CSV table of C-alpha atoms in Angstrom, one decimal:
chain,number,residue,atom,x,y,z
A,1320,UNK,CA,-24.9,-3.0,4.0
A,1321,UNK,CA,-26.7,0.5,4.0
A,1322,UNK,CA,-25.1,3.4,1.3
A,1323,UNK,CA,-23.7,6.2,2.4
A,1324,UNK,CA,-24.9,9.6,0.9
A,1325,UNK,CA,-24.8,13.5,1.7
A,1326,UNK,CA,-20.9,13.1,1.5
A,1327,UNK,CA,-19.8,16.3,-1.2
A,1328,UNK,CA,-20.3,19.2,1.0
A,1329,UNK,CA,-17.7,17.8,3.3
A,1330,UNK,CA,-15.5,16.7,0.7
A,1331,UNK,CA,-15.2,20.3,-0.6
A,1332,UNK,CA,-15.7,22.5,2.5
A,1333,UNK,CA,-12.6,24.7,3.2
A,1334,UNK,CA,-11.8,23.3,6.2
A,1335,UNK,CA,-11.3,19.8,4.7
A,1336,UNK,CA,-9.6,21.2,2.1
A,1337,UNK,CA,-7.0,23.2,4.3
A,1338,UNK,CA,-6.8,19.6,6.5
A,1339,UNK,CA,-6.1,17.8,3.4
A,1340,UNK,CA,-3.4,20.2,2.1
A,1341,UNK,CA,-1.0,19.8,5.9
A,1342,UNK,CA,-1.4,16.1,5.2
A,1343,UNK,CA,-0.5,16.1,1.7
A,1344,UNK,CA,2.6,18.2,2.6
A,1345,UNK,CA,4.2,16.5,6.0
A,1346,UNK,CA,7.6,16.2,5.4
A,1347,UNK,CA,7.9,17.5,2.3
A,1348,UNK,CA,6.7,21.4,2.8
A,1349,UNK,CA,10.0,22.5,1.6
A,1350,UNK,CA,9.9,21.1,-1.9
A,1351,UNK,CA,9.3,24.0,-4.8
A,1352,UNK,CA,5.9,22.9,-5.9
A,1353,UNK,CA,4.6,23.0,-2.5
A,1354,UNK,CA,6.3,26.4,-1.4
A,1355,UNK,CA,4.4,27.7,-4.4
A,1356,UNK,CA,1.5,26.0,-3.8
A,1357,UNK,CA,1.5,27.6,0.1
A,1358,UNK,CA,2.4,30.9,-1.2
A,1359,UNK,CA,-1.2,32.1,-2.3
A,1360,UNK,CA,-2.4,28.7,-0.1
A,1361,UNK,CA,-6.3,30.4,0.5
A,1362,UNK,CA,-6.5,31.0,-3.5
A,1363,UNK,CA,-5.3,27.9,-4.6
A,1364,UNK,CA,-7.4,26.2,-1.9
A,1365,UNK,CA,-10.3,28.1,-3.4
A,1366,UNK,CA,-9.7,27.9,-7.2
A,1367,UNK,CA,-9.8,23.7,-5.9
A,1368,UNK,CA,-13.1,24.1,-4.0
A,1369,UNK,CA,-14.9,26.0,-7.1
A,1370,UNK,CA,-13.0,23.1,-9.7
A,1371,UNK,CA,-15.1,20.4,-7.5
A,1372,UNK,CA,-18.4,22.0,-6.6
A,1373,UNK,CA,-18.3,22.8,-10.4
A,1374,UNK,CA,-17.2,19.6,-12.0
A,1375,UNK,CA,-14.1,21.6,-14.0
A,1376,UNK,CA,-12.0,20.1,-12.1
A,1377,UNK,CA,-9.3,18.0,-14.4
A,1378,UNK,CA,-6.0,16.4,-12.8
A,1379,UNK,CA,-2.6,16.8,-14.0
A,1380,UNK,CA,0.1,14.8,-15.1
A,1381,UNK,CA,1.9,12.3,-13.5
A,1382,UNK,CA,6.0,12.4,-12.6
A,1383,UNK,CA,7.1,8.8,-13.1
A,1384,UNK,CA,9.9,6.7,-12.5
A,1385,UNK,CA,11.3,2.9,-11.5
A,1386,UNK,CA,12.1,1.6,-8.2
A,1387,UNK,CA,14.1,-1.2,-7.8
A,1388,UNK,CA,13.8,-2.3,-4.2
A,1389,UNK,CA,13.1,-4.8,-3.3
A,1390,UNK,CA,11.4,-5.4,-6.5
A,1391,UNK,CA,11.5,-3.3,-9.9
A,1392,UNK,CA,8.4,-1.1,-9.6
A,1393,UNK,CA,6.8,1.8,-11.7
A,1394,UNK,CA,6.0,4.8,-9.4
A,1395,UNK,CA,3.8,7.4,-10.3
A,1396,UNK,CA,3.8,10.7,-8.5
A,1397,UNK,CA,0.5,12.8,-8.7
A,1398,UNK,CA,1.0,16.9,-9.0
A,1399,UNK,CA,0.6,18.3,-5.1
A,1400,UNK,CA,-2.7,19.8,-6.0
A,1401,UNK,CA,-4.2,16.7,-7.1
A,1402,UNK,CA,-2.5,15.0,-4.1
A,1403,UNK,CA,-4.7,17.8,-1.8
A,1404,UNK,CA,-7.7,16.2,-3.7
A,1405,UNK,CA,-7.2,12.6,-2.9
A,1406,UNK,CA,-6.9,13.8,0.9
A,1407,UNK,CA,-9.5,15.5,0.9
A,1408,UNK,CA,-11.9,12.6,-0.2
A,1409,UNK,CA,-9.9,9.8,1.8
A,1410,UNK,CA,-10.4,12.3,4.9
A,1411,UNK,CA,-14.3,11.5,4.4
A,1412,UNK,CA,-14.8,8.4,2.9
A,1413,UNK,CA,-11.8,6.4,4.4
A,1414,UNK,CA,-13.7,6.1,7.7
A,1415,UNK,CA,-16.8,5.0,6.2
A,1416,UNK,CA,-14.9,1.9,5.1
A,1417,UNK,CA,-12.8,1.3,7.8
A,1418,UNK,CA,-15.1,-0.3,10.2
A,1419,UNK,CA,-15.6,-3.2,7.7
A,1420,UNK,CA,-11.9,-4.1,7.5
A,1421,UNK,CA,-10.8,-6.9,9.5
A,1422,UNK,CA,-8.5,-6.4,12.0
A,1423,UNK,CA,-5.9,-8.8,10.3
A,1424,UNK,CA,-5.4,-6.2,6.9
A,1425,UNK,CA,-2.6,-4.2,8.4
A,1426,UNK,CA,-1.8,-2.4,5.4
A,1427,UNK,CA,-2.0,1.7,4.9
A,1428,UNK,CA,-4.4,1.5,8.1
A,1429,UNK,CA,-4.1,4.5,10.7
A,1430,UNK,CA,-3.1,2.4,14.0
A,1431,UNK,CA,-2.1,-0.5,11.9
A,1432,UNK,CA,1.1,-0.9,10.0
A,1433,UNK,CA,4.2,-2.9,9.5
A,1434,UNK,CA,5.6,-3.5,12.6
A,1435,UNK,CA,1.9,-4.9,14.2
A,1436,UNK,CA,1.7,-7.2,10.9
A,1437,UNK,CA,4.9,-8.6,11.6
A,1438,UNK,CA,4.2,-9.0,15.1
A,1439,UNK,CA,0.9,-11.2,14.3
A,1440,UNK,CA,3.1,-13.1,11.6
A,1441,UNK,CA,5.2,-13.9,14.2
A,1442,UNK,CA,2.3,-15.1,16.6
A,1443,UNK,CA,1.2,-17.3,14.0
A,1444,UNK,CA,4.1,-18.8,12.7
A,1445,UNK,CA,5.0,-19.9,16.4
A,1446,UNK,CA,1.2,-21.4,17.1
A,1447,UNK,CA,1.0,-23.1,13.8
A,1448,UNK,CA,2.9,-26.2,12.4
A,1449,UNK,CA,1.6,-25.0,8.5
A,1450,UNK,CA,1.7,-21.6,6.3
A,1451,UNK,CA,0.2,-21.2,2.8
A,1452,UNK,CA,1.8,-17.9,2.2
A,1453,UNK,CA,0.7,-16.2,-0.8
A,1454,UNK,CA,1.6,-13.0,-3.2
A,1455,UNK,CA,-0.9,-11.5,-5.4
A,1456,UNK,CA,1.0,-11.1,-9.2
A,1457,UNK,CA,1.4,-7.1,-10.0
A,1458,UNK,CA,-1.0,-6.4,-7.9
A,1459,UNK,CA,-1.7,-3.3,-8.2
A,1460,UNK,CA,-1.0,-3.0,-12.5
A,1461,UNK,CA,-4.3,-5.8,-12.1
A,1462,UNK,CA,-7.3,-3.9,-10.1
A,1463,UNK,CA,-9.6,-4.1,-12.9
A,1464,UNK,CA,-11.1,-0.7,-12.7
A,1465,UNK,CA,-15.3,-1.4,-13.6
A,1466,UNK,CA,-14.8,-3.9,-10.6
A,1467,UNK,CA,-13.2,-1.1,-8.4
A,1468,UNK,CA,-16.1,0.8,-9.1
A,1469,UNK,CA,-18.6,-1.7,-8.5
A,1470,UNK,CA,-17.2,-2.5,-5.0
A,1471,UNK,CA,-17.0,1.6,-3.9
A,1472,UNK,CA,-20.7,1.9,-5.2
A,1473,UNK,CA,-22.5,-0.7,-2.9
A,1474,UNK,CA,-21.6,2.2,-0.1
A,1475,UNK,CA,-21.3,5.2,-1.7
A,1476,UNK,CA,-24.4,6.6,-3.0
A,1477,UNK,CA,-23.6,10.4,-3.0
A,1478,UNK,CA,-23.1,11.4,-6.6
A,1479,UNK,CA,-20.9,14.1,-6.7
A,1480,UNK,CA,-18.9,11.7,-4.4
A,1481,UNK,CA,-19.0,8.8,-7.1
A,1482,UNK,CA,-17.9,11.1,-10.2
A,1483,UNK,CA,-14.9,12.5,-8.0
A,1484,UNK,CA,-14.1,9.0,-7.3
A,1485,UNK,CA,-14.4,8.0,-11.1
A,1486,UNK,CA,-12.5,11.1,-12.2
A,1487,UNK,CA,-9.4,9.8,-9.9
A,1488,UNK,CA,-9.8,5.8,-11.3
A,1489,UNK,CA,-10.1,6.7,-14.8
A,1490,UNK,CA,-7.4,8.9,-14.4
A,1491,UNK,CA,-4.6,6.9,-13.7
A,1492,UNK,CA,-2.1,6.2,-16.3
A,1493,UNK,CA,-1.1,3.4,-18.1
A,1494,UNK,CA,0.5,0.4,-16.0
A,1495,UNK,CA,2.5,-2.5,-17.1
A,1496,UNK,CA,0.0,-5.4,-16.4
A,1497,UNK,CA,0.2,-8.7,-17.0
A,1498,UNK,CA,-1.7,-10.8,-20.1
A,1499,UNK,CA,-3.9,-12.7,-18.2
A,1500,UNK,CA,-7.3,-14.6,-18.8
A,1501,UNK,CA,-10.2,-15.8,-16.6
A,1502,UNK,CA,-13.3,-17.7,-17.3
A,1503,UNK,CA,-15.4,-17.0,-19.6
A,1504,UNK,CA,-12.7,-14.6,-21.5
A,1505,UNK,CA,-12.2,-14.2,-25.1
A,1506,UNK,CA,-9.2,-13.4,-26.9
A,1507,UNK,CA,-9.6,-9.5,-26.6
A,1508,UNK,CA,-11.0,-9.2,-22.7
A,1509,UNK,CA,-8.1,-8.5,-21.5
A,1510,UNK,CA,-7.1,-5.8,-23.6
A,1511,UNK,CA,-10.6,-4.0,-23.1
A,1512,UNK,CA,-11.0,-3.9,-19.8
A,1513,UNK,CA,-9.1,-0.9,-17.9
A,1514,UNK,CA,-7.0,-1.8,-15.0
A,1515,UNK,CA,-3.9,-0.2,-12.8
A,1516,UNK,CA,-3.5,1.8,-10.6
A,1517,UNK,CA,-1.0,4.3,-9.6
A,1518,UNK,CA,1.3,3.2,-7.5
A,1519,UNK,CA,2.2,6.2,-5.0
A,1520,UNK,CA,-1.1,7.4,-5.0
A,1521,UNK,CA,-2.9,7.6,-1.5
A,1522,UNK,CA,-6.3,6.6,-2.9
A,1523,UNK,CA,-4.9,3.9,-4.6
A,1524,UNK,CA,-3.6,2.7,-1.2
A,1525,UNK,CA,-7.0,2.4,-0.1
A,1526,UNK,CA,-8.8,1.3,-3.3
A,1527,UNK,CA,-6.4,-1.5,-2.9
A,1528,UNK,CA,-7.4,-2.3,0.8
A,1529,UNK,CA,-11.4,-1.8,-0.4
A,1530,UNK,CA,-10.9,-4.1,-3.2
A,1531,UNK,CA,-9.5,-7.1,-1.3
A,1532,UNK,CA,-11.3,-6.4,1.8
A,1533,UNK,CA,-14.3,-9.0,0.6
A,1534,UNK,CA,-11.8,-11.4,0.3
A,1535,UNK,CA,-10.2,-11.3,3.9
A,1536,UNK,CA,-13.9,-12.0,5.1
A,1537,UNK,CA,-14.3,-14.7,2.5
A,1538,UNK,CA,-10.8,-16.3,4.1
A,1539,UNK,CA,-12.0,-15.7,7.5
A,1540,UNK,CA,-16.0,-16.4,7.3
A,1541,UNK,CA,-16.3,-19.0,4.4
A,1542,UNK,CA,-13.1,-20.7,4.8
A,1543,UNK,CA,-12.8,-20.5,8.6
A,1544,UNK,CA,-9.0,-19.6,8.9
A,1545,UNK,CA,-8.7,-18.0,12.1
A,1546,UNK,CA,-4.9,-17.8,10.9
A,1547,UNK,CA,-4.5,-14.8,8.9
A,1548,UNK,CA,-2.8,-11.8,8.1
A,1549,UNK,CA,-2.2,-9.5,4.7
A,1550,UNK,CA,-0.3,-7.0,4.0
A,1551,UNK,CA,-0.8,-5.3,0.9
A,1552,UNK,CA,-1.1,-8.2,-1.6
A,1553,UNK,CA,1.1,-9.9,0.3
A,1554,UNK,CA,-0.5,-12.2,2.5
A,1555,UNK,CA,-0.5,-16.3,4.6
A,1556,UNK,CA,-2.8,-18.4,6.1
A,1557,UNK,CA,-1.6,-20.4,9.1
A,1558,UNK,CA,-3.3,-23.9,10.0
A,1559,UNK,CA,-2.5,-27.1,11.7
A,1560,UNK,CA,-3.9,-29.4,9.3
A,1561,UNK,CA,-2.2,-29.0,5.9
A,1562,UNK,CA,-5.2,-30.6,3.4
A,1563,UNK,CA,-7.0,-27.4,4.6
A,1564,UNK,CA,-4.6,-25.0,3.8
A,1565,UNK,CA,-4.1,-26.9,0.3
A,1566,UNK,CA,-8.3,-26.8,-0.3
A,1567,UNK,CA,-7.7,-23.1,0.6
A,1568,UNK,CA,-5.8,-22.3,-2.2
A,1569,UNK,CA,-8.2,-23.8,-4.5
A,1570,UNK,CA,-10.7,-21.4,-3.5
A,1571,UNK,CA,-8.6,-18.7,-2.9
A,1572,UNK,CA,-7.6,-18.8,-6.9
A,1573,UNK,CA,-11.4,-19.5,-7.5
A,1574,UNK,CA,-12.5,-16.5,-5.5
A,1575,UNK,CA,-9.6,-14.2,-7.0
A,1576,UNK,CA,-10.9,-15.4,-10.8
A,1577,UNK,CA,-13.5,-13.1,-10.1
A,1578,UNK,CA,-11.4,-9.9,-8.8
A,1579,UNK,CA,-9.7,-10.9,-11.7
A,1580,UNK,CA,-6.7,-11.7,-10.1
A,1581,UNK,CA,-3.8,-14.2,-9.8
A,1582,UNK,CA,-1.4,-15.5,-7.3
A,1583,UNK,CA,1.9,-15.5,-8.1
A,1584,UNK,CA,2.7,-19.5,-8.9
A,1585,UNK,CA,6.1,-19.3,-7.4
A,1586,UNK,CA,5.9,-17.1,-4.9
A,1587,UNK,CA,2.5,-18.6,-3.4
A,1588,UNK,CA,3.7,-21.8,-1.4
A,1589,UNK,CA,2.6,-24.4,0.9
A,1590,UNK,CA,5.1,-25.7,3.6
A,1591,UNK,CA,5.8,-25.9,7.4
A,1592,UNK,CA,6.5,-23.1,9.5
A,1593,UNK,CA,9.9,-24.4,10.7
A,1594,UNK,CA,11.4,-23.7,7.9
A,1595,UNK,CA,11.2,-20.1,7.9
A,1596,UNK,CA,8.1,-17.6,6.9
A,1597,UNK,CA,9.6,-14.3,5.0
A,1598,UNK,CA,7.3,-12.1,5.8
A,1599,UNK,CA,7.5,-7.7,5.3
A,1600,UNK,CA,11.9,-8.2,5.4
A,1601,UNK,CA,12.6,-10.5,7.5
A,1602,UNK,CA,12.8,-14.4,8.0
A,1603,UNK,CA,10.4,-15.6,11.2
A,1604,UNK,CA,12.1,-18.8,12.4
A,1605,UNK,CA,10.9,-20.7,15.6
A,1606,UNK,CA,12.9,-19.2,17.8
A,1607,UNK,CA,14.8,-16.5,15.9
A,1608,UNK,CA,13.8,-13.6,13.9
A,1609,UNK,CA,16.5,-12.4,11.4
A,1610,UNK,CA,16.5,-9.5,8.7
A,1611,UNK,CA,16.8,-10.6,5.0
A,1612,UNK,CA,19.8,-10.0,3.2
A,1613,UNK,CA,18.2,-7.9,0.5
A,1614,UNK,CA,17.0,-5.8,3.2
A,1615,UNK,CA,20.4,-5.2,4.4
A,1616,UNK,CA,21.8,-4.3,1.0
A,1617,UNK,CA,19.1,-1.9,0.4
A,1618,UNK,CA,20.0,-0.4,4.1
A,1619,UNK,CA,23.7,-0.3,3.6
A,1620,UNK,CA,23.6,1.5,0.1
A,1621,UNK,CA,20.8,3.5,1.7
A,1622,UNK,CA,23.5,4.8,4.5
A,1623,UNK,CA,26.2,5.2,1.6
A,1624,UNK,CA,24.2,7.6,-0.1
A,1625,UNK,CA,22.8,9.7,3.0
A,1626,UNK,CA,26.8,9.9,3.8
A,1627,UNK,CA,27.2,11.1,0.2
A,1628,UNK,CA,24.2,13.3,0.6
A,1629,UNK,CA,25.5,15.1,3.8
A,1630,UNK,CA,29.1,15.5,2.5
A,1631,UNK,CA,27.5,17.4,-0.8
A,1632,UNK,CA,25.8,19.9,1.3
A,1633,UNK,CA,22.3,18.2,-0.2
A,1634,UNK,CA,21.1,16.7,3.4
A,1635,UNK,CA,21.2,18.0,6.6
A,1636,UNK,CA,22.3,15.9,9.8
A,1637,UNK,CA,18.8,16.1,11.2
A,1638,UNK,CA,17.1,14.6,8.4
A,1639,UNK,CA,19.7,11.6,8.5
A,1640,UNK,CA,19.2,10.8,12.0
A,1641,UNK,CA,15.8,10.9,11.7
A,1642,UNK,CA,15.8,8.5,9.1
A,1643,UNK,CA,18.2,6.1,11.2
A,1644,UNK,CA,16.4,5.9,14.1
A,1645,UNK,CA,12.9,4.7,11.7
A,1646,UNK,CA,15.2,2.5,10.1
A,1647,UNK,CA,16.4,1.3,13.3
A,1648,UNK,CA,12.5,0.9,14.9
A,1649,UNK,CA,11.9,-1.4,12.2
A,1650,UNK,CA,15.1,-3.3,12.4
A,1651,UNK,CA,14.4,-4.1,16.3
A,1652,UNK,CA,11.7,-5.7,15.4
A,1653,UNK,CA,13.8,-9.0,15.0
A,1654,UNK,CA,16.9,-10.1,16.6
A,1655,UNK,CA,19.4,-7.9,15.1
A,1656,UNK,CA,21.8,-6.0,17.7
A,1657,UNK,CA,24.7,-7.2,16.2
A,1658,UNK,CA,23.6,-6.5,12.6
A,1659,UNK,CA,22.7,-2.7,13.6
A,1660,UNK,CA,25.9,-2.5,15.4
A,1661,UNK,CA,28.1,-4.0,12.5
A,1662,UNK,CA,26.4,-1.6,10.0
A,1663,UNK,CA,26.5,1.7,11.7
A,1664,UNK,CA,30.2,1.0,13.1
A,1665,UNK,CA,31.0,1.6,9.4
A,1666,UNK,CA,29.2,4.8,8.4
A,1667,UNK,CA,30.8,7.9,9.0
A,1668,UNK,CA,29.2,11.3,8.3
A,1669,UNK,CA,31.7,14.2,7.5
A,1670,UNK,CA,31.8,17.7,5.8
A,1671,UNK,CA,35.3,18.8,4.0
C-alpha cells in the first residue's frame, strides 16, 4: 500500500486549524476554558500554528477521573488546546485511513455508529445458528505504543506528520494495564514496553480503529467469516458450522499475540445464537430485542440526576430534552415502548 506524504502544510494551515477548533468545541462552547480560549481565538490559533511549524509545540496536562458505567474506566481529558491539535491532524489523516476499513468496524466512524452496528448484529444473529462473541481485555490500557507506530508508518511518510503523531502517543499518561506475557517474552518485556492510551482522546479513537483494522481483514480474508461485526474491542463472528468458529478463536488469539493482545477468557464465548447475543446494551434474541438491565439503571439514575440538575438551577430544560430524545433514539432500537413509557411516567422536572 503506497505512503502518503506532503501532509504538514495542511495539518497546520489556519483554515484547518479554525475547522479543528468548531469541532473540538460542539457542545461544549460554553465551558470556561473554551470561552477563554475563543476570546483571543485568531492569537491562540496562531501561537498553535507557530508551536507546530516550529516543533515547540509541548501538550498539557491531562484532567482525569473514573467512570463506572457500565464498567469502571479511567478517563483522561486532554486541555482544549491540545484537543484543537488532535482535530486538526485526524481532519487530514483520518481520511487517508478510512478507505481501508471494512465496512463491518462501526466504531468512531463518520456514517457508521452504534445504532448501524446493532442493526448488522441483529442481521446476523437471526441468519446464523452460532456466535463466537469476543471482548478484547483493557483494551485500550494494552495498544502497545512501538506497534502503534509501526502500523501508522507503513502510510504515513510525511515527517513533520510522523513526529506530531509521536508527540501525541508518547504523550499519553500512564494507564492501568494488565501483566501480560506473549511469546518469546522475558520476565521484564512487559514492563519495558510502553502501552495505553488515553481514553477520551479523539486520536486514540482512531489509533484504536488503525490498530485493529489488519485484524478485521485477517477475520474476513484469511479466516473467511463473512459474519462479522466490531465495535470498539468489542466484537462476534457468526457461522453455521460451530468447529469453524472454535478454529477461529485459535487464530484469533494467535494473531492478537502479535498486537500483543488478549481476549478476555470469560467474556469471549462460543454458543448458539438462540440464547441471546448482548451486544452495545441490549440482548438480541430470535425474535425479540430487549435493553439490558444495567443499561436501564444507568438510564434511570441518569434521569434522577438531570431532575436534580434542573431543580438546582445547574441545567436548563433544553439541554435535558435534548438528551432524552438521544437516549430515546437509541432505546428504539429494540422493542422497548413499554420500558420508555414506564420510565418517563416517573420523572418529573420542577423548579421551587
Amino acid at each position: 500500500m503506497k505512503r502518503v506524504g506532503y501532509l504538514w502544510e495542511k495539518i497546520v494551515s489556519f483554515e484547518n486549524l479554525l475547522l479543528a477548533a468548531k469541532k473540538a468545541q460542539k457542545n461544549k462552547r460554553f465551558k470556561e476554558e473554551i470561552l477563554v480560549f475563543n476570546a483571543n481565538l485568531e492569537t491562540e490559533l496562531l501561537t498553535l500554528q507557530t508551536q507546530l511549524m516550529t516543533k515547540t509545540y509541548q501538550a498539557g496536562d491531562y484532567r482525569t477521573f473514573y467512570i463506572k458505567e457500565p464498567k469502571k474506566r479511567l478517563i483522561s481529558a486532554a486541555p482544549y488546546r491540545d484537543r484543537v491539535v488532535h482535530h486538526a491532524l485526524c481532519n487530514i489523516i483520518q481520511p487517508i485511513f478510512e478507505h481501508s476499513f471494512i465496512d463491518h468496524s462501526y466504531a468512531n466512524r463518520v456514517g457508521f455508529g452504534t445504532h448501524r452496528a446493532l442493526q448488522k448484529c441483529v442481521k446476523l444473529t437471526r441468519q446464523y445458528q452460532y456466535v463466537l462473541q469476543c471482548d478484547i481485555q483493557k483494551y485500550f490500557p494494552s495498544i502497545d505504543h512501538e506497534i502503534l507506530k509501526s502500523l501508522l508508518q507503513r502510510r504515513i511518510k510525511c515527517p513533520e506528520t510522523l513526529w506530531l503523531i509521536e508527540t501525541i502517543i508518547d504523550h499519553s499518561n500512564p494507564q492501568e494495564s494488565p501483566l501480560l506475557y506473549f511469546p518469546n517474552d522475558d520476565l521484564l518485556t512487559p514492563a519495558q514496553r510502553r502501552k495505553g492510551l488515553p481514553i477520551g482522546n479523539l486520536t486514540s479513537q482512531f489509533f484504536a480503529n488503525i490498530y485493529l483494522n489488519g485484524f478485521d481483514h485477517f477475520v474476513q480474508e484469511k479466516l473467511k467469516i463473512s459474519g462479522y461485526v466490531r465495535y470498539v474491542d468489542d466484537f462476534a463472528l457468526f457461522s453455521d458450522d460451530k468447529e469453524i468458529l472454535a478454529h477461529a478463536r485459535q487464530a484469533i488469539e494467535s494473531y492478537l499475540d502479535d498486537l500483543r493482545l488478549k481476549i478476555h477468557p470469560i467474556k469471549s464465548q462460543l454458543f448458539k445464537t438462540k440464547v441471546g447475543v448482548s451486544f452495545l446494551g441490549f440482548r438480541i434474541l430470535p425474535d425479540y430485542i430487549r435493553v439490558k438491565n444495567d443499561a436501564l439503571r444507568r438510564t434511570n439514575r441518569r434521569l434522577k440526576q438531570m431532575q436534580l440538575a434542573y431543580q438546582q438551577h445547574k441545567m436548563s430544560l433544553t439541554k435535558i430534552e435534548h438528551s432524552i430524545q438521544s437516549w430515546i433514539a437509541h432505546l428504539k432500537q429494540g422493542d422497548t415502548w413499554k420500558v420508555r413509557e414506564k420510565l418517563l411516567s416517573k420523572v418529573v422536572f420542577m423548579r421551587e
